[in-house]
Short mmCIF file of C-alpha atoms in Angstrom, two decimals:
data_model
loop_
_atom_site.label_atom_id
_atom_site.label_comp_id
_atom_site.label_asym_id
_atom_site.label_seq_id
_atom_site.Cartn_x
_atom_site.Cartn_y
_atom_site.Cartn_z
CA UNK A 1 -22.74 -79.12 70.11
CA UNK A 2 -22.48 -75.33 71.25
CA UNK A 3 -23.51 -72.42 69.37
CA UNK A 4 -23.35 -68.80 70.24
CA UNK A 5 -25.86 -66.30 69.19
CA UNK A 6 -25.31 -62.45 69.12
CA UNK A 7 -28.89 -60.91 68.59
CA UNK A 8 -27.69 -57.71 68.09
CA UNK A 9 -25.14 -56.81 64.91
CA UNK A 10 -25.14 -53.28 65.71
CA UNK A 11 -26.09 -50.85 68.43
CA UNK A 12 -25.86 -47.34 68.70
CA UNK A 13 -26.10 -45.31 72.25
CA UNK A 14 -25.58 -42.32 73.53
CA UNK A 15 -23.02 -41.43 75.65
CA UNK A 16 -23.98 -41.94 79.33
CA UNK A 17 -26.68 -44.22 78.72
CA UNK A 18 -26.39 -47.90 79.58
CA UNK A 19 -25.33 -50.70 77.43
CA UNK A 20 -27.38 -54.08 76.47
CA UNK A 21 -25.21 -56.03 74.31
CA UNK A 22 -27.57 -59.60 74.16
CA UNK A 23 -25.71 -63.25 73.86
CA UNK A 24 -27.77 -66.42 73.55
CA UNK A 25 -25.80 -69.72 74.17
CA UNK A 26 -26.83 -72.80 73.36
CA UNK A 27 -24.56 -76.04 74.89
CA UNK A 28 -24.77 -79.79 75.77
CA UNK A 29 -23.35 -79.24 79.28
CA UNK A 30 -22.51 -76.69 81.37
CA UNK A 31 -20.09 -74.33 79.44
CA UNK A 32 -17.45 -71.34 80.45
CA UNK A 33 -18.73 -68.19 78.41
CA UNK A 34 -17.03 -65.43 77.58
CA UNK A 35 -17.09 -61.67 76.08
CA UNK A 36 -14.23 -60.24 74.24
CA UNK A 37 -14.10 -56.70 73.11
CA UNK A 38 -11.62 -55.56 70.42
CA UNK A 39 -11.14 -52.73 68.62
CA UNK A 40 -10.39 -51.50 65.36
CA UNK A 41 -7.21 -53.14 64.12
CA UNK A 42 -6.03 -54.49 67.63
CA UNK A 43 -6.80 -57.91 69.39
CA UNK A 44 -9.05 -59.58 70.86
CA UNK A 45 -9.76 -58.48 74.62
CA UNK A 46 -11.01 -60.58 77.50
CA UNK A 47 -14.33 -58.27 79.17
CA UNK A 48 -15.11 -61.01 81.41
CA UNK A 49 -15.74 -64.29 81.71
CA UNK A 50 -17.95 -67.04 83.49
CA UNK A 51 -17.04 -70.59 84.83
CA UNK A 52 -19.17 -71.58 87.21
CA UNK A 53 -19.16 -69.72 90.32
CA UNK A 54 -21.03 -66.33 90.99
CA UNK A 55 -23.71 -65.83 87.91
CA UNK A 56 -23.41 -61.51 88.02
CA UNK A 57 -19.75 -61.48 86.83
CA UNK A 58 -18.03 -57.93 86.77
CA UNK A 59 -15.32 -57.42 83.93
CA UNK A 60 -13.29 -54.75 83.49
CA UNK A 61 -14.01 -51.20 82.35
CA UNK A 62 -17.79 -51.21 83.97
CA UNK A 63 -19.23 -54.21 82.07
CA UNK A 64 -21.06 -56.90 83.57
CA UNK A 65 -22.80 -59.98 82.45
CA UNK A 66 -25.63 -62.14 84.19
CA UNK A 67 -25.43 -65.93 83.44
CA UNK A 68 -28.90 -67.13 82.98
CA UNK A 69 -29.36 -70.94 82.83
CA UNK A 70 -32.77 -70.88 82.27
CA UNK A 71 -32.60 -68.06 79.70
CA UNK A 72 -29.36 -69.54 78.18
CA UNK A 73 -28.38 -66.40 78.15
CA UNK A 74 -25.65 -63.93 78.73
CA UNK A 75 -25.77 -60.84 77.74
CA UNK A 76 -23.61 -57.87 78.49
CA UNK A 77 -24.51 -54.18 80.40
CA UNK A 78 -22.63 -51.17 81.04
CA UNK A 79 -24.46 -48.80 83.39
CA UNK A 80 -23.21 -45.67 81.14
CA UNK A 81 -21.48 -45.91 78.07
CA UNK A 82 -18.79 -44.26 77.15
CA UNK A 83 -16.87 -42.90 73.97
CA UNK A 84 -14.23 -45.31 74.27
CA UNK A 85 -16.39 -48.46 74.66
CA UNK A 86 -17.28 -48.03 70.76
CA UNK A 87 -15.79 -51.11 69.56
CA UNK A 88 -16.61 -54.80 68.30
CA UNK A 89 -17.91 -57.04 70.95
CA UNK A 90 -17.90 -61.07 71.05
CA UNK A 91 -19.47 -63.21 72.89
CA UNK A 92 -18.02 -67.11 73.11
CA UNK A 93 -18.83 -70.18 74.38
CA UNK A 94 -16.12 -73.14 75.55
CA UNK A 95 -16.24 -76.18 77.20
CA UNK A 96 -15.32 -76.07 80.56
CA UNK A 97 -13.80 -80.14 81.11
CA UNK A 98 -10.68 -81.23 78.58
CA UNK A 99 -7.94 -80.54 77.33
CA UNK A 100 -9.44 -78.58 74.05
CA UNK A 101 -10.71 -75.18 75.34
CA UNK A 102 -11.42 -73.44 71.22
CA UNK A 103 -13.88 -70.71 71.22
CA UNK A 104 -17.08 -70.89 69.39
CA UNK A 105 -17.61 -67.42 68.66
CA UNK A 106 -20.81 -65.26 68.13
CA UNK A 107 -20.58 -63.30 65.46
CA UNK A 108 -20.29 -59.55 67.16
CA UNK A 109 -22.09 -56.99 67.77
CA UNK A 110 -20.50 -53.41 66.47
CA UNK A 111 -21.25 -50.84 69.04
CA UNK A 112 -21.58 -47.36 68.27
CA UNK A 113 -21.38 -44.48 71.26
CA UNK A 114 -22.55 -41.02 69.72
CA UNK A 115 -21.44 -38.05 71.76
CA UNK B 1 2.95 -59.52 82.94
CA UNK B 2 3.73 -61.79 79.66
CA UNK B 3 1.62 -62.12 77.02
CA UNK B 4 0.79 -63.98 73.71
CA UNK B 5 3.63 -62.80 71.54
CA UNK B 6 2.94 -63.01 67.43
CA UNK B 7 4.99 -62.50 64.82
CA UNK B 8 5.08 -60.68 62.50
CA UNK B 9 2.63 -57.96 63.09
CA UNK B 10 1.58 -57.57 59.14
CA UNK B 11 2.88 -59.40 56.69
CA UNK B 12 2.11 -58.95 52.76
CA UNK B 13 2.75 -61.98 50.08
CA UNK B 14 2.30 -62.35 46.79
CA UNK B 15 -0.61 -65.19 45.45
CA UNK B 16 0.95 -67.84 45.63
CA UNK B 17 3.52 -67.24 47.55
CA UNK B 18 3.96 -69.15 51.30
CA UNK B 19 4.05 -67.58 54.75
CA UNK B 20 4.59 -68.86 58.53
CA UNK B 21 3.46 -66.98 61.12
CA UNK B 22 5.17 -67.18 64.48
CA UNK B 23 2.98 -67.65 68.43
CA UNK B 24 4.75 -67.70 71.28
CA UNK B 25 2.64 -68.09 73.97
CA UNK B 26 2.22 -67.41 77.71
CA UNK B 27 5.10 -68.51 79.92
CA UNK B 28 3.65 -73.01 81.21
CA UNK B 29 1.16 -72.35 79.23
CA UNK B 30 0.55 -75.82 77.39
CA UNK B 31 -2.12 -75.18 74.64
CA UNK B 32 -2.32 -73.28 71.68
CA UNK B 33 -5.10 -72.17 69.35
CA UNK B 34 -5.55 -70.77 66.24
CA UNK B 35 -8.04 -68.72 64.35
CA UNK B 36 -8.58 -66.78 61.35
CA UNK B 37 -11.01 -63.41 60.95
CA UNK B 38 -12.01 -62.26 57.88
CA UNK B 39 -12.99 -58.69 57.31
CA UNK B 40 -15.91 -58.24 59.46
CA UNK B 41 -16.15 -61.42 60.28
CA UNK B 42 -16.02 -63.67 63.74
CA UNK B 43 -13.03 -65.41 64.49
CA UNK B 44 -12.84 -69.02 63.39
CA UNK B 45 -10.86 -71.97 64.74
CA UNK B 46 -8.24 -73.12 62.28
CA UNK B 47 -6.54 -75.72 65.01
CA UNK B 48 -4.86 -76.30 68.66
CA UNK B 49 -2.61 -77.90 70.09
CA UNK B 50 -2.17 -79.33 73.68
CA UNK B 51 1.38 -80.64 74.74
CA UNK B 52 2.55 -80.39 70.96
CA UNK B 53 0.22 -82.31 69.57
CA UNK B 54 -3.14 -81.45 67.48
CA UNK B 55 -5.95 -81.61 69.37
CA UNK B 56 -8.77 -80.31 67.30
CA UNK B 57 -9.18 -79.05 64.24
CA UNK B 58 -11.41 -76.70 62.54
CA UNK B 59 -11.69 -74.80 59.19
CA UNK B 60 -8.30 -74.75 58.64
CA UNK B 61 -7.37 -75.62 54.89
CA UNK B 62 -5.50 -78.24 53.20
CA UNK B 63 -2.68 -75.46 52.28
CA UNK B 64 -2.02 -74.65 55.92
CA UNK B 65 -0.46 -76.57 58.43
CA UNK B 66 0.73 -75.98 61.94
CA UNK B 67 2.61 -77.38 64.98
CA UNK B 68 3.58 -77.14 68.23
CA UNK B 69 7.38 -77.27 69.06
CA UNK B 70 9.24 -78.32 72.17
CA UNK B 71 9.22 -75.04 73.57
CA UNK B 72 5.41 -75.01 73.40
CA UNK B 73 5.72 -71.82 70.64
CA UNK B 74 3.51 -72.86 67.25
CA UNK B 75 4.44 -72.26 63.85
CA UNK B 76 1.48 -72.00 61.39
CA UNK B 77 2.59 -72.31 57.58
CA UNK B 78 0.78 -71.31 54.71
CA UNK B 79 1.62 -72.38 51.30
CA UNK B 80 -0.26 -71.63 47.58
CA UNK B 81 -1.30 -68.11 49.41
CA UNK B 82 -4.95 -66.97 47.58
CA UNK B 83 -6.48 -63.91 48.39
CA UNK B 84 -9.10 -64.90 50.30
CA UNK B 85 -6.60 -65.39 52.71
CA UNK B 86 -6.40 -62.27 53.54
CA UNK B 87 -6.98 -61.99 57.26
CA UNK B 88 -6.23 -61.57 60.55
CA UNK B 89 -4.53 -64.14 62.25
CA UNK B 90 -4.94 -64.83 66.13
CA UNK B 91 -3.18 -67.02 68.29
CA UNK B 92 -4.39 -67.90 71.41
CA UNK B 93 -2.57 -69.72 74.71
CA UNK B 94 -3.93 -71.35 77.80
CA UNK B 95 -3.60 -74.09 80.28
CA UNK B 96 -4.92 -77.30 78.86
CA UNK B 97 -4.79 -80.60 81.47
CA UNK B 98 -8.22 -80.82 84.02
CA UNK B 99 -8.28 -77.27 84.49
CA UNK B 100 -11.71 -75.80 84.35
CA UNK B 101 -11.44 -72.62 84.72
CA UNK B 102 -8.80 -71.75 82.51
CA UNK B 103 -9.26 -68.95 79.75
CA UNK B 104 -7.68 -68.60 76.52
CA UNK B 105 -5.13 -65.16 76.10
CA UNK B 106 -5.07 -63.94 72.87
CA UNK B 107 -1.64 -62.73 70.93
CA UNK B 108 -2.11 -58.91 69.00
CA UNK B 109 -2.73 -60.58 65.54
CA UNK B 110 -0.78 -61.08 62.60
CA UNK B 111 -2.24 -59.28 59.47
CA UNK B 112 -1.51 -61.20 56.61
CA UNK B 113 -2.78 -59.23 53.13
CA UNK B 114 -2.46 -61.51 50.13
CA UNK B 115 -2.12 -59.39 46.66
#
């Protein structure tokens, strides 16, 4: 079975100082992980994703994650937030062999970037 | 480049009432998911398809039921409406068959508001 855990449900930074957003996974076998940003009333946005090949995986807009098998984690960073980064972020877990690729979702973390 | 095309954007029903919403998804693209988010809630996976027919399902209610036509667009139809139902609907395309590293694109949303 896979589960995702968000550890955060809020965080609040400043603007210009970096971003920690933290994702636990837990999984059976090797999984594709992924974070998804989306904000308010719009859809869901692929950050960045991870399947197997380099574990430091840039995404777009200045995020990054680290895959860390031994942590079973993956969390996300953003050397310097900015204003527009204030959004809902999830973080999701999928098998990566089959034909059935659903999301198991964390359950967000809301981030807040005051000025 | 295409995307996940949903319609409608919002849609408002009576209790009661029925309602199909509409995913057309990315151009070969042979899978479709879809999920439900509450109000401040993570997404959760109602069904998919792969090559128009079910391949998993999730939380998705007796009431609803979905499929996946010839063209590979879904159809997901909602009948005794209750408010709970209330939510955003996502549908989500990808390529299914032995391909590992394949990600899931997400449609805009419908908004369905049950009063």
């Amino acid at each position: 079975a896979q589960s995702v855990t968000q550890l955060d449900s809020h965080v609040s930074v400043s603007e210009g100082t970096p971003v920690l957003l933290r994702c636990n996974y837990s999984s059976s076998y090797s999984p594709s992980l992924f974070w998804y940003v989306q904000h308010p009333n719009k859809g869901l946005q692929l950050l960045l994703k991870y399947t197997s090949a380099a574990t430091l995986v840039k995404g777009i807009n200045g995020f990054e994650a680290e895959f860390k098998k031994s942590e079973t984690s993956f969390h996300l960073t953003k050397p310097s937030a900015h204003m527009s980064d204030a959004a809902e972020y999830f973080c999701a877990v999928s098998p990566r062999a089959g034909n059935n690729r659903k999301l198991i979702w964390g359950l967000g973390t809301s981030l807040a970037v005051n000025p | 480049a295409a995307g996940v095309i949903q319609s409608p954007r919002h849609l408002i029903k009576e209790k009661r009432e029925t309602a199909t919403l509409k995913c057309y998804p990315i151009p070969r693209h042979d899978t479709v998911y879809w999920y439900q988010q509450g109000p401040g809630q993570d997404p959760q996976f109602l069904i998919s398809f792969y090559e128009k027919m079910q391949s998993d399902k999730g939380s998705i209610p007796d009431r609803f039921s979905a499929q996946q036509f010839s063209d590979y667009h879904s159809e997901l139809n909602m009948s005794s409406l209750e408010l709970g139902d209330s939510a955003l609907y996502f549908c989500a395309s990808s390529l299914g068959a032995g391909r590992w590293n394949t990600e899931a694109f997400f449609g805009q949303g419908t908004r369905l508001t049950v009063v």
